[in-house]
Short mmCIF file of C-alpha atoms in Angstrom, two decimals:
data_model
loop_
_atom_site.label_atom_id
_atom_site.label_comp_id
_atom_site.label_asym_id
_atom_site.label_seq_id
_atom_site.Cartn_x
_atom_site.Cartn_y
_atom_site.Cartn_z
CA UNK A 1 20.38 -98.24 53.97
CA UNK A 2 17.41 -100.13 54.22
CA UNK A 3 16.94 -103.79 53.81
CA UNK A 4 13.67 -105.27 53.10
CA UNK A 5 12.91 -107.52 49.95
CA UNK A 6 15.57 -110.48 49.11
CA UNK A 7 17.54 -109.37 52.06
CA UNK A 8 19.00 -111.96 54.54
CA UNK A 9 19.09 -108.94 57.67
CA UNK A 10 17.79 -105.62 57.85
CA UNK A 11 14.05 -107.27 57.01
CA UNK A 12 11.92 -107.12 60.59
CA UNK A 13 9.86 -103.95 60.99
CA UNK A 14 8.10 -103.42 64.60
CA UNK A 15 4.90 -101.42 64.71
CA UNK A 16 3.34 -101.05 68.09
CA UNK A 17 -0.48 -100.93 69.32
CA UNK A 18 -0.09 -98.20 71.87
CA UNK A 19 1.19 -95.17 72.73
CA UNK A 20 2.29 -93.78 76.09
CA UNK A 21 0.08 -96.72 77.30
CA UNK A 22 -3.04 -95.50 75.50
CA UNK A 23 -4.17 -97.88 72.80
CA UNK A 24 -3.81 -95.78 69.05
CA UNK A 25 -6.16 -95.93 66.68
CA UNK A 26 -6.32 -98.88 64.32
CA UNK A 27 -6.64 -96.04 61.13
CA UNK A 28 -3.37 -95.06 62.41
CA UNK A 29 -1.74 -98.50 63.46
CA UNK A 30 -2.68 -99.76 59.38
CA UNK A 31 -0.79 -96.19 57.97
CA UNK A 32 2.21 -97.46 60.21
CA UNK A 33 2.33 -100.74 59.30
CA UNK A 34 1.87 -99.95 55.67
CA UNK A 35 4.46 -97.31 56.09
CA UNK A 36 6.90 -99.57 57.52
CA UNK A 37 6.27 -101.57 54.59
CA UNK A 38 7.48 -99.22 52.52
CA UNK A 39 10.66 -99.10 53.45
CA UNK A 40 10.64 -103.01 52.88
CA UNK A 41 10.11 -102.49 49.49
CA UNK A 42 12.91 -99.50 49.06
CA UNK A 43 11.30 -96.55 49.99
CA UNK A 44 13.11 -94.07 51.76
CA UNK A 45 11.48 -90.96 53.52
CA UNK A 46 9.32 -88.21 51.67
CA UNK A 47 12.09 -84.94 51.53
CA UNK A 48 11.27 -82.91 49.02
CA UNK A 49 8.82 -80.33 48.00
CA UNK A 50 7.44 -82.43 45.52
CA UNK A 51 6.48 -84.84 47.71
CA UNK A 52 5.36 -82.92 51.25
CA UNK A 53 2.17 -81.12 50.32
CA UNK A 54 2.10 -79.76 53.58
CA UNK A 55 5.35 -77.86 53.20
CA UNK A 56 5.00 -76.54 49.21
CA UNK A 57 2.61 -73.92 48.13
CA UNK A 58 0.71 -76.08 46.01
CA UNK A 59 -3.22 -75.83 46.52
CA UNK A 60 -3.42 -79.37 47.21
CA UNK A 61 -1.47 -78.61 50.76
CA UNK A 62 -5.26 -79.38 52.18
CA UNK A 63 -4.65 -82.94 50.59
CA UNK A 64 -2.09 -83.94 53.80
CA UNK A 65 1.11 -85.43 53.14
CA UNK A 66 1.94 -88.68 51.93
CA UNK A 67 1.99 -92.20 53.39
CA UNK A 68 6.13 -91.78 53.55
CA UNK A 69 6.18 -88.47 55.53
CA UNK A 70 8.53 -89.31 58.33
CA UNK A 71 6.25 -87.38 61.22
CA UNK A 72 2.89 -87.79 62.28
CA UNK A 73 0.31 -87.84 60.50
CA UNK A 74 -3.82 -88.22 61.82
CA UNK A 75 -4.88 -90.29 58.94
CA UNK A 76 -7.70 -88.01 57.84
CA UNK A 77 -5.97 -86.40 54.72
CA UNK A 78 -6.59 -87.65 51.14
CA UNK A 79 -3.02 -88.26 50.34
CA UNK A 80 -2.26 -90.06 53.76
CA UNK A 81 -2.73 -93.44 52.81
CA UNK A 82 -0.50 -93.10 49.19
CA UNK A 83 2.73 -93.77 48.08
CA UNK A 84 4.24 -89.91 47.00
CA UNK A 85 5.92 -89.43 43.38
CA UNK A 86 9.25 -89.95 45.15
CA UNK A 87 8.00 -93.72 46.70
CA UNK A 88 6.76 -95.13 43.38
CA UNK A 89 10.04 -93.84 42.24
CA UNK A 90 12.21 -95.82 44.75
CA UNK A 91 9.96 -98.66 45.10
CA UNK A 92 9.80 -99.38 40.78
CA UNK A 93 13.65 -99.58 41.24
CA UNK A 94 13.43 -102.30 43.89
CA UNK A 95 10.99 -104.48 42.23
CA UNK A 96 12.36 -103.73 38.64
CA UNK A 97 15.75 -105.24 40.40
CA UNK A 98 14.48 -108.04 42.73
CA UNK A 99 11.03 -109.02 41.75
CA UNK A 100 12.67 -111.99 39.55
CA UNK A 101 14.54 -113.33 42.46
CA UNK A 102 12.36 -113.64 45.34
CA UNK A 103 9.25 -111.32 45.39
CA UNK A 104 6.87 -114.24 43.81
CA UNK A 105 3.52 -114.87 44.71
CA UNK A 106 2.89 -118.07 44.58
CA UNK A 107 -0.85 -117.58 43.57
CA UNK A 108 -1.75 -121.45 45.62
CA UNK A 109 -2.66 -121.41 49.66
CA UNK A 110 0.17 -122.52 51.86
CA UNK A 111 -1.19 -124.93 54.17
CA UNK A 112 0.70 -124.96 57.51
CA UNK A 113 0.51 -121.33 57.44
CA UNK A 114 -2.25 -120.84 60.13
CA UNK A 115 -4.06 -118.90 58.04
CA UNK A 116 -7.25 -120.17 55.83
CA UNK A 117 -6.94 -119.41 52.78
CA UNK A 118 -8.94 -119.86 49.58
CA UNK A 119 -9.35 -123.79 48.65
CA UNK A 120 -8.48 -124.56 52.71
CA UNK A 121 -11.27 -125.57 55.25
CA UNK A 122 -8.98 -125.14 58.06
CA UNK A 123 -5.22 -124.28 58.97
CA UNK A 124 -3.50 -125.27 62.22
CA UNK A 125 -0.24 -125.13 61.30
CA UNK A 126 1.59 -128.32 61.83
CA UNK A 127 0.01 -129.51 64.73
CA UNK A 128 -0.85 -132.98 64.57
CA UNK A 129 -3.03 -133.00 67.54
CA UNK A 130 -5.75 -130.67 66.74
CA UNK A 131 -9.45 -132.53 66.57
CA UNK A 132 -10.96 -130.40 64.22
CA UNK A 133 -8.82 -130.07 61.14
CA UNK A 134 -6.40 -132.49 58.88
CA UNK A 135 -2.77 -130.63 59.06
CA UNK A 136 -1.48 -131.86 55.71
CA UNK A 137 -4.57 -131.40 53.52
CA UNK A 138 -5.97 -128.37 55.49
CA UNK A 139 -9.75 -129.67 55.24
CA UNK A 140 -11.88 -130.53 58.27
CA UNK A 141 -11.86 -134.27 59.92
CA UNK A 142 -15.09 -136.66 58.67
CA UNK A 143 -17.79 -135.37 60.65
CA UNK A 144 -16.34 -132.69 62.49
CA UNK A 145 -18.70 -129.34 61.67
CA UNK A 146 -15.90 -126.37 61.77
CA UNK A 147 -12.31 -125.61 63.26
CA UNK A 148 -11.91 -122.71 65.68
CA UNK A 149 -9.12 -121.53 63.21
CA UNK A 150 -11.83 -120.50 61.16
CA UNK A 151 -12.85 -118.21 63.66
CA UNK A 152 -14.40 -117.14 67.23
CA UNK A 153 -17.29 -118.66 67.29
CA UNK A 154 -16.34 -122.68 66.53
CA UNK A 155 -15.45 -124.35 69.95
CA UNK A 156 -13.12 -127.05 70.88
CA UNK A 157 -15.62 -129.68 70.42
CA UNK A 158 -15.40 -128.83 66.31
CA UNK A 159 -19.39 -127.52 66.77
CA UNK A 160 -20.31 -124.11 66.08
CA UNK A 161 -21.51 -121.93 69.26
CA UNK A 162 -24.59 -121.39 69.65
CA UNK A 163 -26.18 -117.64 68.90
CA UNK A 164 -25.99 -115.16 71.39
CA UNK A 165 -22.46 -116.17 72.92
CA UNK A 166 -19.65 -113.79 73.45
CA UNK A 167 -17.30 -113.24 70.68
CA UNK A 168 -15.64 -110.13 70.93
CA UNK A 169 -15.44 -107.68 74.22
CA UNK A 170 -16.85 -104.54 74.42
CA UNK A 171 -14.49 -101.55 73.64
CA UNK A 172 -14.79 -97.93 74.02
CA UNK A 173 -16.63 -96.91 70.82
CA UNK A 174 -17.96 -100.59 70.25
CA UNK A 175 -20.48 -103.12 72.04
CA UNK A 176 -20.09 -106.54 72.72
CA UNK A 177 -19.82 -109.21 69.60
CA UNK A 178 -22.06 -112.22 69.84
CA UNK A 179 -22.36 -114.93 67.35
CA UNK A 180 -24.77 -115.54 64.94
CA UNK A 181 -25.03 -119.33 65.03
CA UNK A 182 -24.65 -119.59 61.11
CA UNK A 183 -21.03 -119.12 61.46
CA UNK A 184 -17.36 -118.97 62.51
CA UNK A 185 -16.64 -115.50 62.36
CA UNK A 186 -17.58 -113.23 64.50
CA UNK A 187 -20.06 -110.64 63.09
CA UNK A 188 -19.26 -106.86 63.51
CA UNK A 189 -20.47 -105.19 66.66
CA UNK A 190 -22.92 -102.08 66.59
CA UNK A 191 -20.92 -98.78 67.13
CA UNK A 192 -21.79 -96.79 70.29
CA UNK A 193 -23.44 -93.89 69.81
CA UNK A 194 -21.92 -90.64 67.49
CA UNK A 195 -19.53 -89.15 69.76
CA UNK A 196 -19.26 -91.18 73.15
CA UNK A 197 -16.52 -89.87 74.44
CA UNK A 198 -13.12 -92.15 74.68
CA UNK A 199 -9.35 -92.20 75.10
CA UNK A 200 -9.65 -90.95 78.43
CA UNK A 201 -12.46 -88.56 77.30
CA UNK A 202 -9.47 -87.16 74.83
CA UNK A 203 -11.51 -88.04 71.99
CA UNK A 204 -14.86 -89.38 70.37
CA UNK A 205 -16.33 -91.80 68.47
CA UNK A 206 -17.71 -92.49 65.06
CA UNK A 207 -18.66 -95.99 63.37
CA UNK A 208 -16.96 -97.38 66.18
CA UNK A 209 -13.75 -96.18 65.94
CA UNK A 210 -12.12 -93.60 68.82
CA UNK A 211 -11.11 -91.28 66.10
CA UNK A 212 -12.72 -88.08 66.20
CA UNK A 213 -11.54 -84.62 67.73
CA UNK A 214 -13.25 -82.61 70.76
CA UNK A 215 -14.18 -80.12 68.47
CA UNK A 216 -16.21 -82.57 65.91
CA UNK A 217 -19.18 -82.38 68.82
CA UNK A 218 -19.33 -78.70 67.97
CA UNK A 219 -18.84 -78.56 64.39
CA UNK A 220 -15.99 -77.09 64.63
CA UNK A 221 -12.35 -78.84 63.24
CA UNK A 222 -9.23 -79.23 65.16
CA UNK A 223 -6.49 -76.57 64.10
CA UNK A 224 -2.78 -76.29 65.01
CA UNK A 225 -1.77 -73.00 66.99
CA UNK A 226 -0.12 -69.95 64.87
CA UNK A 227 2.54 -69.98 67.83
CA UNK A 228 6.05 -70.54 69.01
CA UNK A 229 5.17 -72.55 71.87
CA UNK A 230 5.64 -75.91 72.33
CA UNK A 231 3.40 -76.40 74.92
CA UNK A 232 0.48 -74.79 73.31
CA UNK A 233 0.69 -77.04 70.67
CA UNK A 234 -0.45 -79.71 72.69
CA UNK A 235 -3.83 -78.96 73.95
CA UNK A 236 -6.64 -78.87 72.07
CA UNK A 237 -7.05 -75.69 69.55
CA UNK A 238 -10.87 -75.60 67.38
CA UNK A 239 -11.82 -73.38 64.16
CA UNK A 240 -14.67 -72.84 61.92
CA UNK A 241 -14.11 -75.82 59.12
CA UNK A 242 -11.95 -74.46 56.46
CA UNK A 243 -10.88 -70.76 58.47
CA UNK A 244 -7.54 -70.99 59.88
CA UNK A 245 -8.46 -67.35 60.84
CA UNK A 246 -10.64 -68.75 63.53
CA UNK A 247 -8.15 -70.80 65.45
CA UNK A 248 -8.62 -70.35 69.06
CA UNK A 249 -7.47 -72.40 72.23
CA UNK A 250 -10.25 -74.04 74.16
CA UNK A 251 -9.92 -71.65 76.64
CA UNK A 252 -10.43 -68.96 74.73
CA UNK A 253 -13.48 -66.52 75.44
CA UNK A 254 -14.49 -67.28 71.34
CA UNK A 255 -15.08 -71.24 72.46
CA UNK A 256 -16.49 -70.92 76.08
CA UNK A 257 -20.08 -71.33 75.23
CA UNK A 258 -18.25 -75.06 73.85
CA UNK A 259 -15.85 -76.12 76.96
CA UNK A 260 -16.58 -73.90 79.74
CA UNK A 261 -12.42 -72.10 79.02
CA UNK A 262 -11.14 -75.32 80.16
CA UNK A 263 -7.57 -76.36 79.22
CA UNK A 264 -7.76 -79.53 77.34
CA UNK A 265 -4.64 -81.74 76.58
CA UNK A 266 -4.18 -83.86 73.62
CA UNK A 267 -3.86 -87.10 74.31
CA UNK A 268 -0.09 -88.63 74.68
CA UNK A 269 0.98 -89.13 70.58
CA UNK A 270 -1.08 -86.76 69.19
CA UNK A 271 0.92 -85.17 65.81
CA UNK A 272 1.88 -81.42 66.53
CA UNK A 273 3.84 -79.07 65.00
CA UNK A 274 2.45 -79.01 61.32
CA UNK A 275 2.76 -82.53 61.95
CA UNK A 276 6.38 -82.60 62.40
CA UNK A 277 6.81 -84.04 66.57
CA UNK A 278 4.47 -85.75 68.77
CA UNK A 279 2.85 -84.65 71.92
CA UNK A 280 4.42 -86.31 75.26
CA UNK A 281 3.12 -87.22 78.64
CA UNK A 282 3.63 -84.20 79.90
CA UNK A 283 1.75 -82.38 77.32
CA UNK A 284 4.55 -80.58 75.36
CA UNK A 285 5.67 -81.07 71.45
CA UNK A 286 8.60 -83.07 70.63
CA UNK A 287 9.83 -82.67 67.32
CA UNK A 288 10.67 -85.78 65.52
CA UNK A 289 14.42 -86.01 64.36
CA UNK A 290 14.58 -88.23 61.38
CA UNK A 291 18.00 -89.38 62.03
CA UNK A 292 18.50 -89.68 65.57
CA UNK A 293 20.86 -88.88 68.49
CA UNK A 294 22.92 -91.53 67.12
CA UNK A 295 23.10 -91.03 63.44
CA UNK A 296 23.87 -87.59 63.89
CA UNK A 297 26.70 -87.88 66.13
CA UNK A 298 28.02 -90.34 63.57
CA UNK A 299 27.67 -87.86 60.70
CA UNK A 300 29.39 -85.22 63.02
CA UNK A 301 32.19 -87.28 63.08
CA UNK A 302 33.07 -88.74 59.70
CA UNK A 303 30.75 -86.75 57.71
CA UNK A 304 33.48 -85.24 54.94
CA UNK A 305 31.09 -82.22 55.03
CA UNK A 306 31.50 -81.70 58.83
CA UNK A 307 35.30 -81.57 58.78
CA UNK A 308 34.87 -78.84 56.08
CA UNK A 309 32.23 -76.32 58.35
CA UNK A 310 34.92 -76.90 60.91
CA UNK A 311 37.78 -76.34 59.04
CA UNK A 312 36.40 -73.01 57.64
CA UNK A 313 35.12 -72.01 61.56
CA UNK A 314 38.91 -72.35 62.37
CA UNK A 315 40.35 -70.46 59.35
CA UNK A 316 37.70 -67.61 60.36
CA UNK A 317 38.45 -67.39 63.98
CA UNK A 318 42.36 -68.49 63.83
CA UNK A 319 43.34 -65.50 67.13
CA UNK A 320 40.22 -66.46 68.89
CA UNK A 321 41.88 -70.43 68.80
CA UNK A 322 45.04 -68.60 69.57
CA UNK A 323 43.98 -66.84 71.95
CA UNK A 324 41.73 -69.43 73.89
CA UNK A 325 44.90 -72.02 73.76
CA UNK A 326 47.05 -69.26 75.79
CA UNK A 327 44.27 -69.24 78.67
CA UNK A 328 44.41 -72.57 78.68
CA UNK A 329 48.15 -72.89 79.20
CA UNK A 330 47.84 -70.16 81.48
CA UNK A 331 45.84 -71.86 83.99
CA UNK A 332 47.00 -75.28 83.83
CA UNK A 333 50.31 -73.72 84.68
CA UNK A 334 48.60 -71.32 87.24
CA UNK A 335 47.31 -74.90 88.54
CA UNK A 336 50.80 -76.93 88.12
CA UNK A 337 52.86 -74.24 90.11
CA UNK A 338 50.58 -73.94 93.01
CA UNK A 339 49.94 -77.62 93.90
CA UNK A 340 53.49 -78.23 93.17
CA UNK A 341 54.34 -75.42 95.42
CA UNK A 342 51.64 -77.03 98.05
CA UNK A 343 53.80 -80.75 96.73
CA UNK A 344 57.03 -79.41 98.42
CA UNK A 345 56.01 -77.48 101.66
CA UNK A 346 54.44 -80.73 102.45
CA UNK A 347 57.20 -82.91 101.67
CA UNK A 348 59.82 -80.52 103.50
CA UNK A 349 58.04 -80.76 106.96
CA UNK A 350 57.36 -84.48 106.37
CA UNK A 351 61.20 -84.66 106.06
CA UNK A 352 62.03 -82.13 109.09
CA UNK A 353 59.75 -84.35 111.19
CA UNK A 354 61.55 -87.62 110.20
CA UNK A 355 64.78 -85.64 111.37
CA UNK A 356 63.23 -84.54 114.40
CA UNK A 357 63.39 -88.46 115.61
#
């Protein structure tokens, strides 16, 4: 079960920044985090047809599955950033049980908390030493101009930076961040242009982000194979927006004018599979198992439900067990009677040599 809220264990999540050593996409590092906190708050996994658009009939399919979908999702559907039916259900139960016991906002700014907060100047935690700020009251020292907890561009000396100076590197999709002079955060950078290519030329860009697909450039929208194989799934497949009908591989004759029939992988982490695995390094779909190696091999074993299925297997193929069990005896005594045979020819001329001195 999960832990989360009020408990004293089982209430760390981990969310990581990169995949297969390629940094993900910060609309898809927020959906993780958020769906991590999720199950803080009680929420167990989206398994029903109510709840998994993408597997029901219903005409909002189109809409993409909820925030608590266990598998990948690309962030671009409406309903991939909301808490399903099924969440709200479990997560109403949690708070309704908790909230009155420890999930309390305490509606002041904790100073000491490194973060500034409304009412707070500054925040360094509890370090006595910094120049800039007061650590009990959170407000800056008499005649000291900003704190560099405030942001970027404030410098050691408690001044702010002058404009032009280097605040944030460049990135793939965004230039370089310089200060304004006015103040201590850093403004936003200017995207790079609409579709510079990034992740390793796996993708594109747009506002800045390294979110698009290949096929964006072309006006065309990425589609997911009508196939079996798991290794088509991971390179890159394009259709006419809306017209699964027009799903073709990059190599296809239909999309050479577009990339020349080149083969195009998807880059490491990709979602595949109607969004039910993940795309590895070496380019082929790994389905995503919910439970894992372990938690299956623990429900094969003391799962009441198990023992049943095997139970009835046995009842059904009683002469088969029969039979196998003979073979078995067969050749271990097969096995026993000629190494034992071997045993005593050995031991006999061991013994006639012993005689023979």
């Amino acid at each position: 079960s999960f832990g989360g809220i009020c408990s004293k264990r089982l209430n760390t999540g981990l969310v990581t920044v990169k995949n297969y050593g390629n940094q993900l996409p910060q609309r898809i590092v927020h959906l993780t985090l958020a769906h991590e906190l999720g199950h803080s708050l009680g929420s167990f996994h989206d398994k029903t047809e109510q709840c998994i658009p993408l597997e029901s009939s219903s005409l909002t399919r189109n809409n993409g599955n909820f925030l608590m979908y266990p598998s990948a999702s690309d962030g671009k559907g409406y309903n991939n950033d909301k808490l399903s039916p099924c969440s709200i259900k479990y997560i109403s139960k949690i708070l309704l049980a908790k909230k009155d016991k420890c999930f309390q906002e305490s509606g002041q700014p904790i100073c000491g908390n490194q973060l500034v907060e409304e009412g707070e100047e500054c925040d360094v935690g509890y370090n006595n030493a910094d120049p800039c700020c007061n650590e009990l009251s959170c407000k800056l020292k008499p005649g000291k101009e900003c704190s560099p907890t405030q942001g970027p561009c404030c410098n050691s000396q408690c001044e702010l930076v002058p404009s032009g100076q280097s605040c944030r590197n460049e990135t793939e999709c965004a230039l370089e961040g310089y200060c304004d002079g006015l103040a201590t955060i850093c403004p936003d950078s200017l995207p790079k242009a609409k579709y510079t290519l990034c992740n390793q030329k796996m993708r594109l860009c747009l506002n800045g982000k390294c979110s698009e697909s290949l096929c964006a450039k072309h006006n065309l929208e990425q589609c997911t194979p009508d196939s079996q194989s798991i290794k088509e799934e991971c390179h890159l497949w394009c259709q006419t927006p809306g017209d699964p009908l027009t799903c073709f591989s990059s190599t296809s004759v239909f999309l050479h004018q577009f990339f020349n029939s080149t083969l195009l992988p998807l880059p490491p982490g990709s979602p595949c599979k109607e969004k039910q695995g993940y795309c590895d390094m070496m380019h082929v779909c790994r389905l995503v198992d919910d439970d894992g190696p372990i938690a299956k091999l623990k429900n094969a074993i003391f799962n009441p439900e198990e023992f049943e299925g095997i139970s009835d297997w046995m009842k059904a193929n009683l002469w088969t067990i029969l039979f196998g069990i003979l073979i078995l005896g067969a050749l271990m005594s097969s096995t026993v009677f000629i190494f034992g045979k071997r045993l005593d020819s050995g031991i006999a001329a061991q013994e006639t040599e012993l005689q023979s001195f």
